[in-house]
Every structure is written in C-alpha cells, then in structure tokens.
Amino acid sequence: MVKICGIGAGYVGGPTMAVIALKCPSIEVTVVDISQSRISAWNSDHLPIYEPGLQEVVQKCKGKNLFFSTDVGKHVSEADIIFVAVNTPTKSRGLGAGKAADLTYWESAARVIAEWSKSNKIVIEKSTVPVRTAEAIERILTHNSNGVSFQILSNPEFLSEGTAIEDLLNPDRVLIGGRQTPEGQMAIQTLKGIYAHWVPEDKIITTNLWSSELSKLADNAFLAQRISSINAMSALCEATGAEVSEVSHALSKNSKIGSRFLNASVGFGGSCFQKDILNLVYIAESNGLAEVASYWKQVIQMNDYQKDRFVKRVVSSMFNTISGKKIAVLGFAFKKDTSDTRKTPAIDVCKGLMGDDACLSIYDPKVSEDQILRDLAMDSVEWDHPVHLQRKISPNTMKQVRIVKDAYEATKDAHGICVLTEWDEFKTLDYQRIFDNMQKPAFVFDGRSILNAGKLREIGFIVYSIGKPLDPWLRA
Ligand code: NAI
C-alpha cells in the first residue's frame, strides 16, 4: 500500500489529504502536525476548521485510510510521498521583513524529513513559497540525507476557503512542477497517477519547478488585483453617482473580462492574497525589478485604502464621533462559509472603530469568541503562525468589545450596523425589528453590498452601501 504523509493539518493540509484519501482508497494517508490541539480536534467530532462538506469526507475515511497524528517522525519515515502544507507567513524581522516569506516552518519540516527518512521519497511543496524554494529544500534534504534520494515537486494548491471540498473534487486544473531529469519526470508521473484517480488528464498541467512556484504567486496576485480594481471603481461610483454592481454587470458580459471576482467590498482578506503579493514584490525587488514591484504593491495599497475609507465613512456619517456609541458588527470571517479570520478586513475595520472609542458588539455565525478577541488584540505579525505559538488573550483586555450570539442581540440599542462578511443569513434578518430596537438615527454601513438598500431606507435607516449612490444624508 502506498503511504502518504501530509505535514501541516491546516486549511490546506486537512481538506487536501482528506480528498486524496476519499478518492484513493488504496492509499494510506496520515496528516501530521506539531500542534497537539489541532490533531486532537481532527480526531474528534469537532473539526478544527469549518468547510462545507469537509465533515462528511473526513467521516467516510477517518480510521480507514485517513489518520491524524502528532508523531511526525514515524509517519515521515514510513511514507513514500510527503506533502508539505505548513505556514509560510510574511517575515516579521530581519532581511526582507514585512515582505519576504518566512520559511522557518518549511525548513524545520524539511529537516525532520531528512532526519527520519530511511528510504527514497517524493517531497511535494503544497505551501505557497517563493520561486526557487524547491532548490533550497533540495539542498537541505540532500546535505542531510544519509544516502536517501529525494525528488522535490511543486504542486501548489488553488482551493478557495468556503468551497474547498468542491474545488478539490472538481479542480479547474492541477499544477505539477518538477525537475527536467528522468527522475524528476518519474516523480511527476507518480503524482499525476494519484490525481488521475478523479481529475481528467487534460486538467493536469506539468511544468518546470520555477514556473509552477511562480504561477501560484501570480494566480493570487491576479485575483487580488481584480478585487482592488473593482474596489477602486467603487470609490469612483460613490463620487459620481454610478452604481458599482451595474458597472460590474456590464464588465462581466465582456467575455474577455469574465464575471468572477468583480464584487466590490470593504476589501479582500484571507491568509494568502496579501502575503503572496508581498512575496512577489520582494522577489521583484530582489531581482532589481522596481517597476514590477511597485505595480503589484498598489494592489495592497488600494485594499488598505478601501478599509480605511470605510472606517472614515462610518465616523463622518455619525456626526464625526463614535466615542462611546454602540456599533454592531455583523460578520467577522474574511468571507462567508468559512470560520477563517486570517487577515479579514473586519480586523482593520474594528480596530479603526475602536481607535475612535466605539463600543463594538460583534456577531459571526462561525467564528468563536476566543478567536475574535485574539485577532483584535494580536500584533499583526502573529496571525499566520501556528495557533499554539500565538499569545493567549484574556477577554478582560478588550473592554470595548462584546461578542454576542445573534444579530438581534448585536444590534439592540446600537447606533449603527457594519456588515463586514456576506453571510447569507444577514440578507433575511427582520430589519424592521432591528430598526425598532436601535438608537435613532439608525445607520447601516454595508461593506459587502448584500442588503436591499431601498427597503432599508423605507424602514427608516440611513444606508451606506459600498459603491452605490450615496444617501442624501451622507452627501451633505
Ligand atoms: P494553517 O496555518 O491552517 O496550517 C498550517 C499547519 O502547519 C498548522 O496547523 C501548523 O501547526 C503546522 N505546522 C507548521 N510547521 C510545522 C512543522 N514543522 N511540522 C508539522 N506541522 C507544522 O495554514 P494553511 O492555510 O493550511 O496554509 C498552509 C500553506 O498553504 C501556506 O503556505 C499557504 O500560503 C498555502 N495556501 C493556503 C490556502 C488557503 O486558502 N488557506 C490556499 C492555497 C495555499
């Protein structure tokens, strides 16, 4: 039986390995992690991450050909193929701080592989890494190998959180990069053979290592760029009376542009976009390509501008002071259908509102109280490190924040509502009831443009919706 070891039981490692186990019953898959709490959660009925369909897939395979363990050495040593899906945060200190990828976790995984391997192995980069990381990993492995041979492949992951299982079951494409040597090509064929259990062959693209590594960074940069582009238009729409959803619709009908990633919002979040663009910027700068670097940097600057603009809009609409006012925050996850809050725009918006002394009452259907408090108290450099290495936060440190169990409690006696995640349940709330229980004038700031602004105005709300013509109140 072929044995696979997946290092890193996170948002990528967990679902990816679970789907391989589901589709390849003849392969034994073990996911390992240095975090005991993550592994215990995978081994319980309360998985550490929320993804639609994940629970069912894990339930079908767990204990049969899918296992979760903290015994990294044992499972590395037994595996024929090792996937590495560990954190690759942005460096917080030293050379390249604030831009370059921090490969500490990757390197320590590589050293464990070298130490425990007694037979030849294929080692696969699933983490998003800078171009030419495979070369560095190859060196670490071969210089510590005790005669064992390793083939390194790049197999970046393109899943989106919230639709991870669907994306893994029906990927647009699978990308595999490897060395252009006979051994490298054989390793590519082995990995192709695994995906071929469920992915049509014409969707499996093979390239050299560096094209594959760069394609992943480029992919995220292009997606984020589209969001920043439409967000830039949303600011123009508000200034001119155009309506951003109408502009998006018109653009989407151009087959050369397409319809995805054209929703204006309070800004993009998630663990990947910002860090991967910064990584791209750093690589461009390191190669003396200042113009390329500054081009991509703008995508992040536009995203920061969008969050900042939103906070300013809230404060200026509410008579230039939100000090002591209760503001309800609906949604904290970086997008709907996930419990992930990494780099969610809600963190910056909430911190901005707290900076103006607002009292926040936050409700999210899937994010825990502990997570929200930790995010709001955490240094921005800490968020992408393994959970057990992050500081614990005492709830008392956050006197301005309350986390509540539903939207009605959050909005009771509030002066304003900020919608920061596009959860479907926010569209169907009883807004008349909410209005009746709020302070007046009652404001709604819809950072995802999901609510029916016309209906809310009929009820009596003053409404700001990203990219839509401004309420007369807000124009004054
Ligand atoms: P995550 O933080 O959810 O999971 C990473 C896991 O690796 C953590 O549980 C951590 O404890 C573990 N870990 C760190 N060092 C380890 C070591 N030496 N040995 C064993 N376990 C170790 O991160 P996530 O989101 O799964 O991302 C992993 C990689 O995949 C990153 O490079 C990310 O950029 C990339 N990626 C993430 C996507 C996403 O949507 N989250 C999509 C595509 C790629």
Coordinates of C-alpha atoms and ligand atoms in Angstrom, one line a residue:
M1 CA 0.0 0.0 0.0
V2 CA 1.4 3.4 -1.0
K3 CA 1.7 5.7 2.1
I4 CA 1.3 9.4 2.0
C5 CA 2.2 11.7 4.9
G6 CA 0.8 15.3 4.8
I7 CA 2.7 17.7 7.1
G8 CA 0.5 20.5 8.3
A9 CA -3.1 19.8 9.3
G10 CA -4.5 23.2 8.5
Y11 CA -6.9 24.7 6.0
V12 CA -4.9 23.2 3.1
G13 CA -3.4 20.1 4.5
G14 CA -6.6 18.8 6.2
P15 CA -9.0 19.1 3.3
T16 CA -6.5 18.2 0.6
M17 CA -5.3 15.0 2.3
A18 CA -8.9 14.1 3.2
V19 CA -10.0 14.3 -0.5
I20 CA -6.9 12.2 -1.6
A21 CA -7.9 9.6 1.0
L22 CA -11.5 9.7 -0.3
K23 CA -10.6 9.2 -3.9
C24 CA -7.7 6.8 -3.4
P25 CA -8.9 4.0 -1.1
S26 CA -5.8 2.0 -1.8
I27 CA -3.5 4.8 -0.4
E28 CA -3.0 5.3 3.4
V29 CA -2.9 9.0 4.2
T30 CA -1.7 10.3 7.6
V31 CA -1.8 14.0 8.3
V32 CA 0.7 15.2 11.0
D33 CA 1.1 18.4 12.8
I34 CA 3.2 19.9 15.6
S35 CA 0.0 21.3 17.2
Q36 CA -1.5 18.8 19.6
S37 CA -4.8 20.8 19.8
R38 CA -5.2 20.7 16.0
I39 CA -4.6 17.0 15.8
S40 CA -6.9 16.3 18.7
A41 CA -9.6 18.3 17.0
W42 CA -9.2 16.4 13.8
N43 CA -9.6 13.2 15.8
S44 CA -12.8 14.4 17.5
D45 CA -16.2 15.2 16.0
H46 CA -15.4 19.0 16.1
L47 CA -13.0 19.5 13.3
P48 CA -10.6 22.5 13.8
I49 CA -11.9 24.2 10.6
Y50 CA -15.3 24.8 9.1
E51 CA -15.7 23.9 5.4
P52 CA -18.9 22.8 3.8
G53 CA -18.7 19.1 3.0
L54 CA -15.5 18.5 5.0
Q55 CA -17.0 16.7 7.9
E56 CA -18.7 14.2 5.6
V57 CA -15.5 13.4 3.7
V58 CA -13.4 13.1 6.9
Q59 CA -16.1 10.8 8.5
K60 CA -16.0 8.5 5.5
C61 CA -12.3 7.9 5.6
K62 CA -11.1 8.5 9.2
G63 CA -9.8 5.4 10.8
K64 CA -9.9 3.5 7.4
N65 CA -7.2 5.1 5.2
L66 CA -7.1 8.6 6.8
F67 CA -5.3 9.2 10.1
F68 CA -4.2 12.3 12.1
S69 CA -1.2 12.2 14.3
T70 CA 1.5 14.3 16.1
D71 CA 4.1 11.6 15.5
V72 CA 5.7 13.4 12.7
G73 CA 9.0 11.4 12.6
K74 CA 7.2 8.0 12.4
H75 CA 4.9 8.9 9.6
V76 CA 7.5 10.7 7.6
S77 CA 9.8 7.7 7.9
E78 CA 7.0 5.3 6.7
A79 CA 5.8 7.5 3.8
D80 CA 6.6 7.1 0.1
I81 CA 5.2 10.6 -0.7
I82 CA 5.2 13.6 1.6
F83 CA 3.1 16.7 1.1
V84 CA 4.2 19.8 3.0
A85 CA 1.4 22.3 3.7
V86 CA 2.9 24.3 6.6
N87 CA 2.6 28.0 7.3
T88 CA 4.7 30.4 5.2
P89 CA 4.0 33.7 6.8
T90 CA 5.5 37.1 5.9
K91 CA 8.8 37.7 7.7
S92 CA 8.4 40.0 10.7
R93 CA 12.0 40.6 11.4
G94 CA 15.4 40.8 9.6
L95 CA 16.2 40.9 6.0
G96 CA 13.0 41.4 3.9
A97 CA 10.8 42.0 7.0
G98 CA 7.3 42.8 6.0
K99 CA 7.6 41.3 2.6
A100 CA 9.7 38.2 2.2
A101 CA 8.2 34.8 3.1
D102 CA 9.3 33.3 6.4
L103 CA 10.4 29.8 5.6
T104 CA 11.1 28.7 9.2
Y105 CA 8.3 26.2 9.3
W106 CA 9.1 24.8 5.9
E107 CA 12.8 24.4 6.7
S108 CA 12.1 22.7 10.0
A109 CA 9.7 20.3 8.2
A110 CA 12.5 19.6 5.6
R111 CA 15.0 18.9 8.4
V112 CA 12.6 16.4 10.0
I113 CA 12.1 14.7 6.7
A114 CA 15.9 14.5 6.2
E115 CA 16.4 13.2 9.7
W116 CA 13.7 10.4 9.6
S117 CA 14.0 9.2 6.0
K118 CA 15.5 5.8 5.5
S119 CA 14.1 5.2 2.0
N120 CA 13.7 7.3 -1.2
K121 CA 10.9 9.8 -1.1
I122 CA 8.9 12.3 -3.2
V123 CA 8.6 15.6 -1.3
I124 CA 5.8 17.9 -2.5
E125 CA 5.5 21.6 -1.9
K126 CA 1.8 22.3 -1.2
S127 CA 2.6 25.5 0.8
T128 CA 2.8 28.7 -1.3
V129 CA 6.5 29.5 -1.5
P130 CA 8.9 32.0 -3.2
V131 CA 10.2 31.0 -6.5
R132 CA 13.3 28.7 -6.2
T133 CA 12.3 27.4 -2.7
A134 CA 12.5 23.9 -4.1
E135 CA 16.2 24.4 -4.7
A136 CA 16.8 25.4 -1.1
I137 CA 14.7 22.5 0.2
E138 CA 16.6 20.1 -2.1
R139 CA 19.9 21.3 -0.6
I140 CA 18.7 20.8 3.0
L141 CA 17.5 17.3 2.1
T142 CA 20.5 16.2 0.1
H143 CA 23.1 17.5 2.5
N144 CA 21.4 15.7 5.4
S145 CA 20.2 12.6 3.6
N146 CA 22.4 9.6 4.6
G147 CA 22.3 8.3 1.1
V148 CA 18.5 8.6 0.6
S149 CA 17.4 10.3 -2.6
F150 CA 14.6 12.9 -2.7
Q151 CA 12.6 14.2 -5.6
I152 CA 11.0 17.6 -5.0
L153 CA 7.8 18.6 -6.8
S154 CA 5.9 21.8 -6.7
N155 CA 2.1 21.2 -6.5
P156 CA 0.6 24.5 -5.4
E157 CA -3.0 24.4 -4.0
F158 CA -5.7 26.6 -5.7
L159 CA -8.6 25.8 -3.4
S160 CA -10.7 28.7 -2.1
E161 CA -11.8 28.5 1.5
G162 CA -15.6 28.2 1.7
T163 CA -15.6 26.0 -1.4
A164 CA -12.5 23.9 -0.6
I165 CA -14.1 20.5 -1.0
E166 CA -15.9 21.4 -4.2
D167 CA -12.7 22.9 -5.6
L168 CA -10.6 19.8 -4.6
L169 CA -13.2 17.4 -6.1
N170 CA -13.5 19.4 -9.3
P171 CA -10.4 21.5 -9.8
D172 CA -10.0 23.9 -12.7
R173 CA -6.6 22.4 -13.1
V174 CA -3.9 20.6 -11.1
L175 CA -0.4 22.1 -11.5
I176 CA 2.7 19.9 -11.0
G177 CA 6.3 21.3 -11.4
G178 CA 9.3 19.1 -11.3
R179 CA 12.9 18.7 -12.4
Q180 CA 13.5 18.1 -16.1
T181 CA 15.5 15.0 -15.3
P182 CA 14.4 11.4 -15.8
E183 CA 13.9 11.0 -12.0
G184 CA 12.1 14.3 -11.9
Q185 CA 9.8 13.3 -14.7
M186 CA 9.1 9.9 -13.0
A187 CA 8.1 11.7 -9.8
I188 CA 5.8 13.9 -11.8
Q189 CA 4.1 10.8 -13.3
T190 CA 3.7 9.3 -9.8
L191 CA 1.9 12.4 -8.5
K192 CA -0.1 12.6 -11.7
G193 CA -1.2 9.0 -11.1
I194 CA -2.7 10.0 -7.8
Y195 CA -4.7 12.9 -9.1
A196 CA -5.7 10.7 -12.1
H197 CA -8.0 8.8 -9.7
W198 CA -10.5 11.7 -10.1
V199 CA -9.1 14.5 -12.2
P200 CA -9.3 14.3 -16.0
E201 CA -5.8 14.1 -17.5
D202 CA -6.2 17.2 -19.6
K203 CA -6.6 19.2 -16.4
I204 CA -3.3 18.1 -15.0
I205 CA -0.6 20.6 -16.2
T206 CA 3.0 19.8 -15.8
T207 CA 5.8 22.4 -15.9
N208 CA 9.3 23.1 -14.6
L209 CA 9.6 23.8 -10.9
W210 CA 10.0 27.5 -11.1
S211 CA 7.0 28.1 -13.4
S212 CA 4.9 26.1 -11.0
E213 CA 6.1 28.1 -8.0
L214 CA 5.6 31.4 -9.7
S215 CA 2.2 30.5 -11.2
K216 CA 0.8 30.2 -7.7
L217 CA 2.0 33.7 -6.7
A218 CA 0.8 35.1 -10.0
D219 CA -2.6 33.5 -9.6
N220 CA -3.2 35.1 -6.2
A221 CA -1.8 38.4 -7.4
F222 CA -4.2 38.5 -10.4
L223 CA -7.2 37.6 -8.3
A224 CA -6.4 40.2 -5.7
Q225 CA -5.8 42.7 -8.4
R226 CA -9.3 42.2 -9.8
I227 CA -10.8 42.9 -6.4
S228 CA -8.7 46.0 -5.9
S229 CA -9.7 47.2 -9.5
I230 CA -13.4 46.9 -8.8
N231 CA -12.9 48.5 -5.3
A232 CA -11.1 51.4 -7.0
M233 CA -14.2 51.7 -9.2
S234 CA -16.5 51.6 -6.2
A235 CA -14.9 54.8 -4.8
L236 CA -15.4 56.5 -8.2
C237 CA -19.0 55.3 -8.3
E238 CA -19.8 56.9 -4.9
A239 CA -18.3 60.1 -6.1
T240 CA -20.1 60.2 -9.4
G241 CA -23.5 58.6 -8.8
A242 CA -22.6 55.5 -10.8
E243 CA -23.6 52.1 -9.3
V244 CA -20.8 49.6 -8.9
S245 CA -23.0 46.5 -9.3
E246 CA -24.2 47.9 -12.7
V247 CA -20.6 48.6 -13.7
S248 CA -19.6 45.0 -12.6
H249 CA -22.5 43.5 -14.6
A250 CA -21.6 45.4 -17.7
L251 CA -17.9 44.3 -17.4
S252 CA -18.9 40.7 -16.7
K253 CA -20.7 40.5 -20.0
N254 CA -17.4 41.1 -21.8
S255 CA -16.2 37.6 -22.4
K256 CA -12.6 38.9 -22.4
I257 CA -13.1 40.0 -18.8
G258 CA -15.5 37.3 -17.3
S259 CA -17.7 37.5 -14.3
R260 CA -15.7 36.3 -11.3
F261 CA -14.1 38.4 -8.6
L262 CA -16.0 41.6 -9.6
N263 CA -17.9 42.2 -6.3
A264 CA -16.9 45.5 -4.6
S265 CA -16.4 45.1 -0.9
V266 CA -14.7 46.5 2.2
G267 CA -11.6 44.8 1.0
F268 CA -10.1 41.4 0.4
G269 CA -8.8 39.3 3.3
G270 CA -7.7 35.7 3.8
S271 CA -4.3 34.3 4.7
C272 CA -2.9 34.3 1.1
F273 CA -3.6 37.4 -1.0
Q274 CA -1.6 40.0 0.9
K275 CA 1.3 37.7 1.9
D276 CA 1.7 36.3 -1.6
I277 CA 1.7 39.7 -3.3
L278 CA 4.2 41.0 -0.7
N279 CA 6.3 37.9 -1.5
L280 CA 6.0 38.7 -5.2
V281 CA 7.0 42.3 -4.6
Y282 CA 10.1 41.1 -2.6
I283 CA 11.2 38.7 -5.3
A284 CA 10.8 41.5 -7.9
E285 CA 12.8 43.9 -5.8
S286 CA 15.5 41.3 -5.1
N287 CA 15.8 40.9 -8.9
G288 CA 16.2 44.7 -9.4
L289 CA 12.7 45.0 -11.0
A290 CA 11.5 48.1 -9.1
E291 CA 8.7 48.9 -11.5
V292 CA 7.2 45.4 -11.3
A293 CA 7.4 45.6 -7.5
S294 CA 5.7 48.9 -7.3
Y295 CA 3.0 47.8 -9.8
W296 CA 1.9 44.9 -7.5
K297 CA 2.3 46.9 -4.3
Q298 CA -0.5 49.1 -5.5
V299 CA -3.0 46.2 -5.2
I300 CA -2.4 46.1 -1.5
Q301 CA -2.4 49.9 -1.1
M302 CA -5.8 50.0 -2.8
N303 CA -7.1 47.3 -0.4
D304 CA -5.8 49.3 2.7
Y305 CA -7.4 52.4 1.2
Q306 CA -10.8 50.6 0.9
K307 CA -10.8 49.6 4.6
D308 CA -9.7 53.0 5.7
R309 CA -12.3 54.7 3.6
F310 CA -15.0 52.5 5.2
V311 CA -14.0 53.5 8.7
K312 CA -13.9 57.2 7.8
R313 CA -17.3 56.9 6.2
V314 CA -18.7 55.4 9.5
V315 CA -17.2 58.1 11.7
S316 CA -18.0 61.0 9.4
S317 CA -21.7 59.9 8.9
M318 CA -22.3 59.7 12.6
F319 CA -21.5 63.3 13.3
N320 CA -17.8 62.8 13.4
T321 CA -17.9 61.0 16.7
I322 CA -18.5 57.4 17.6
S323 CA -17.0 57.7 21.0
G324 CA -19.0 55.5 23.5
K325 CA -21.5 54.6 20.7
K326 CA -22.5 51.0 20.3
I327 CA -21.8 49.7 16.8
A328 CA -23.0 46.3 15.8
V329 CA -20.5 44.3 13.6
L330 CA -22.2 41.6 11.6
G331 CA -19.7 39.1 10.3
F332 CA -16.0 38.7 11.2
A333 CA -14.8 35.8 8.9
F334 CA -12.9 37.0 5.9
K335 CA -15.7 35.7 3.7
K336 CA -18.9 33.6 4.1
D337 CA -18.9 29.9 4.7
T338 CA -15.6 29.8 6.5
S339 CA -14.5 30.2 10.1
D340 CA -11.1 31.6 9.0
T341 CA -10.4 35.2 10.1
R342 CA -6.8 35.5 9.0
K343 CA -6.3 39.0 7.5
T344 CA -10.1 39.5 7.5
P345 CA -10.9 43.2 6.7
A346 CA -13.1 43.1 9.9
I347 CA -9.9 43.2 12.0
D348 CA -8.7 46.5 10.5
V349 CA -12.2 48.0 10.5
C350 CA -12.9 47.0 14.1
K351 CA -9.5 48.3 15.2
G352 CA -10.3 51.6 13.3
L353 CA -13.6 51.9 15.1
M354 CA -12.1 51.1 18.5
G355 CA -9.4 53.7 17.8
D356 CA -12.3 56.2 17.7
D357 CA -13.6 54.8 21.0
A358 CA -16.7 53.0 19.7
C359 CA -18.1 50.0 21.7
L360 CA -18.4 47.0 19.4
S361 CA -20.9 44.2 19.6
I362 CA -19.8 41.6 17.2
Y363 CA -21.7 38.6 15.8
D364 CA -20.4 36.0 13.4
P365 CA -22.2 32.7 12.8
K366 CA -19.0 30.6 12.7
V367 CA -16.1 32.4 14.4
S368 CA -15.6 31.8 18.1
E369 CA -15.4 34.5 20.8
D370 CA -11.9 33.5 21.6
Q371 CA -10.7 33.8 18.0
I372 CA -12.3 37.3 17.6
L373 CA -10.7 38.6 20.8
R374 CA -7.4 37.1 19.9
D375 CA -7.5 38.7 16.5
L376 CA -8.3 42.1 17.9
A377 CA -5.6 42.0 20.5
M378 CA -3.0 40.4 18.3
D379 CA 0.0 42.0 16.8
S380 CA -0.5 42.0 13.0
V381 CA 2.7 39.9 12.6
E382 CA 1.5 37.0 14.8
W383 CA -1.6 35.8 12.9
D384 CA -0.1 33.4 10.4
H385 CA 1.9 31.4 12.9
P386 CA 0.7 28.0 14.3
V387 CA -2.1 28.6 16.8
H388 CA -0.3 27.1 19.8
L389 CA 2.6 29.6 19.3
Q390 CA 0.2 32.6 19.5
R391 CA -0.3 34.6 22.7
K392 CA -3.4 33.8 24.8
I393 CA -5.6 36.8 25.3
S394 CA -7.6 37.5 28.4
P395 CA -11.2 38.7 27.5
N396 CA -10.8 41.5 30.0
T397 CA -8.2 43.2 27.8
M398 CA -11.0 44.1 25.4
K399 CA -13.3 46.3 27.4
Q400 CA -14.7 47.9 24.2
V401 CA -15.8 44.6 22.6
R402 CA -18.6 42.2 23.3
I403 CA -19.1 39.0 21.3
V404 CA -22.7 38.0 21.1
K405 CA -24.8 35.0 19.9
D406 CA -27.0 36.6 17.3
A407 CA -27.6 39.6 15.1
Y408 CA -30.6 40.9 17.1
E409 CA -28.6 41.0 20.3
A410 CA -25.7 42.7 18.5
T411 CA -27.9 45.4 17.1
K412 CA -30.1 46.1 20.2
D413 CA -29.6 49.8 21.2
A414 CA -26.8 50.2 18.6
H415 CA -26.4 53.5 16.7
G416 CA -25.1 51.8 13.6
I417 CA -24.5 48.4 11.9
C418 CA -21.5 47.4 9.9
V419 CA -21.9 44.4 7.7
L420 CA -18.4 43.0 7.2
T421 CA -19.0 39.5 5.9
E422 CA -21.5 38.4 3.3
W423 CA -23.1 35.6 5.3
D424 CA -26.5 34.7 3.6
E425 CA -28.4 34.9 7.0
F426 CA -27.8 38.7 7.1
K427 CA -29.9 39.2 4.0
T428 CA -33.0 37.8 5.6
L429 CA -33.0 39.4 9.1
D430 CA -36.1 41.2 10.3
Y431 CA -34.7 44.7 9.7
Q432 CA -37.9 46.4 10.9
R433 CA -37.5 44.7 14.3
I434 CA -33.8 45.6 14.3
F435 CA -34.6 49.3 13.5
D436 CA -37.2 49.4 16.2
N437 CA -34.6 48.4 18.8
M438 CA -31.9 50.8 17.7
Q439 CA -30.9 54.3 18.6
K440 CA -32.0 56.9 16.1
P441 CA -30.9 58.0 13.6
A442 CA -30.1 54.3 12.8
F443 CA -27.3 53.7 10.3
V444 CA -26.4 50.7 8.2
F445 CA -22.9 50.5 6.6
D446 CA -23.0 47.6 4.2
G447 CA -19.4 46.7 3.5
R448 CA -20.4 43.8 1.2
S449 CA -23.4 45.4 -0.7
I450 CA -25.6 42.5 0.1
L451 CA -28.6 44.2 1.7
N452 CA -31.5 45.8 -0.1
A453 CA -30.7 49.5 0.5
G454 CA -34.0 50.7 -0.9
K455 CA -36.0 48.6 1.6
L456 CA -33.8 49.6 4.5
R457 CA -34.4 53.3 3.6
E458 CA -38.1 52.7 3.5
I459 CA -37.9 51.3 7.1
G460 CA -36.0 54.5 8.1
F461 CA -32.4 53.5 8.1
I462 CA -29.6 55.8 6.7
V463 CA -27.8 53.5 4.5
Y464 CA -24.2 53.4 3.1
S465 CA -23.5 50.6 0.7
I466 CA -20.1 50.3 -0.9
G467 CA -20.1 51.6 -4.5
K468 CA -23.7 52.7 -4.5
P469 CA -25.1 56.2 -5.0
L470 CA -24.9 58.0 -1.6
D471 CA -27.8 58.6 0.7
P472 CA -28.6 62.4 0.7
W473 CA -27.6 62.3 4.4
L474 CA -24.1 61.1 3.6
R475 CA -23.7 63.6 0.7
A476 CA -24.4 66.6 3.0
Ligands
NAI1 P1 -2.6 26.7 8.5 O1 -2.0 27.6 9.5 O2 -4.1 26.5 8.6 O3 -1.9 25.3 8.6 C1 -0.5 25.1 8.7 C2 -0.3 24.0 9.7 O4 1.1 23.6 9.7 C3 -0.5 24.4 11.2 O5 -1.5 23.6 11.8 C4 0.8 24.3 11.9 O6 0.7 23.9 13.2 C5 1.5 23.3 11.0 N1 3.0 23.3 11.1 C6 3.8 24.3 11.0 N2 5.1 23.9 11.0 C7 5.1 22.5 11.1 C8 6.1 21.5 11.1 N3 7.4 21.9 11.0 N4 5.7 20.2 11.2 C9 4.4 19.9 11.3 N5 3.4 20.8 11.2 C10 3.7 22.1 11.1 O7 -2.2 27.2 7.1 P2 -2.9 26.9 5.7 O8 -4.0 27.9 5.4 O9 -3.3 25.5 5.6 O10 -1.7 27.2 4.7 C11 -0.6 26.4 4.5 C12 0.1 26.8 3.2 O11 -0.8 26.6 2.1 C13 0.6 28.2 3.2 O12 1.8 28.3 2.5 C14 -0.5 28.9 2.4 O13 0.0 30.1 1.8 C15 -0.9 27.9 1.4 N6 -2.2 28.0 0.8 C16 -3.3 28.3 1.6 C17 -4.5 28.4 1.1 C18 -5.7 28.8 1.9 O14 -6.8 29.1 1.4 N7 -5.6 28.8 3.2 C19 -4.8 28.1 -0.3 C20 -3.6 27.7 -1.0 C21 -2.4 27.7 -0.5

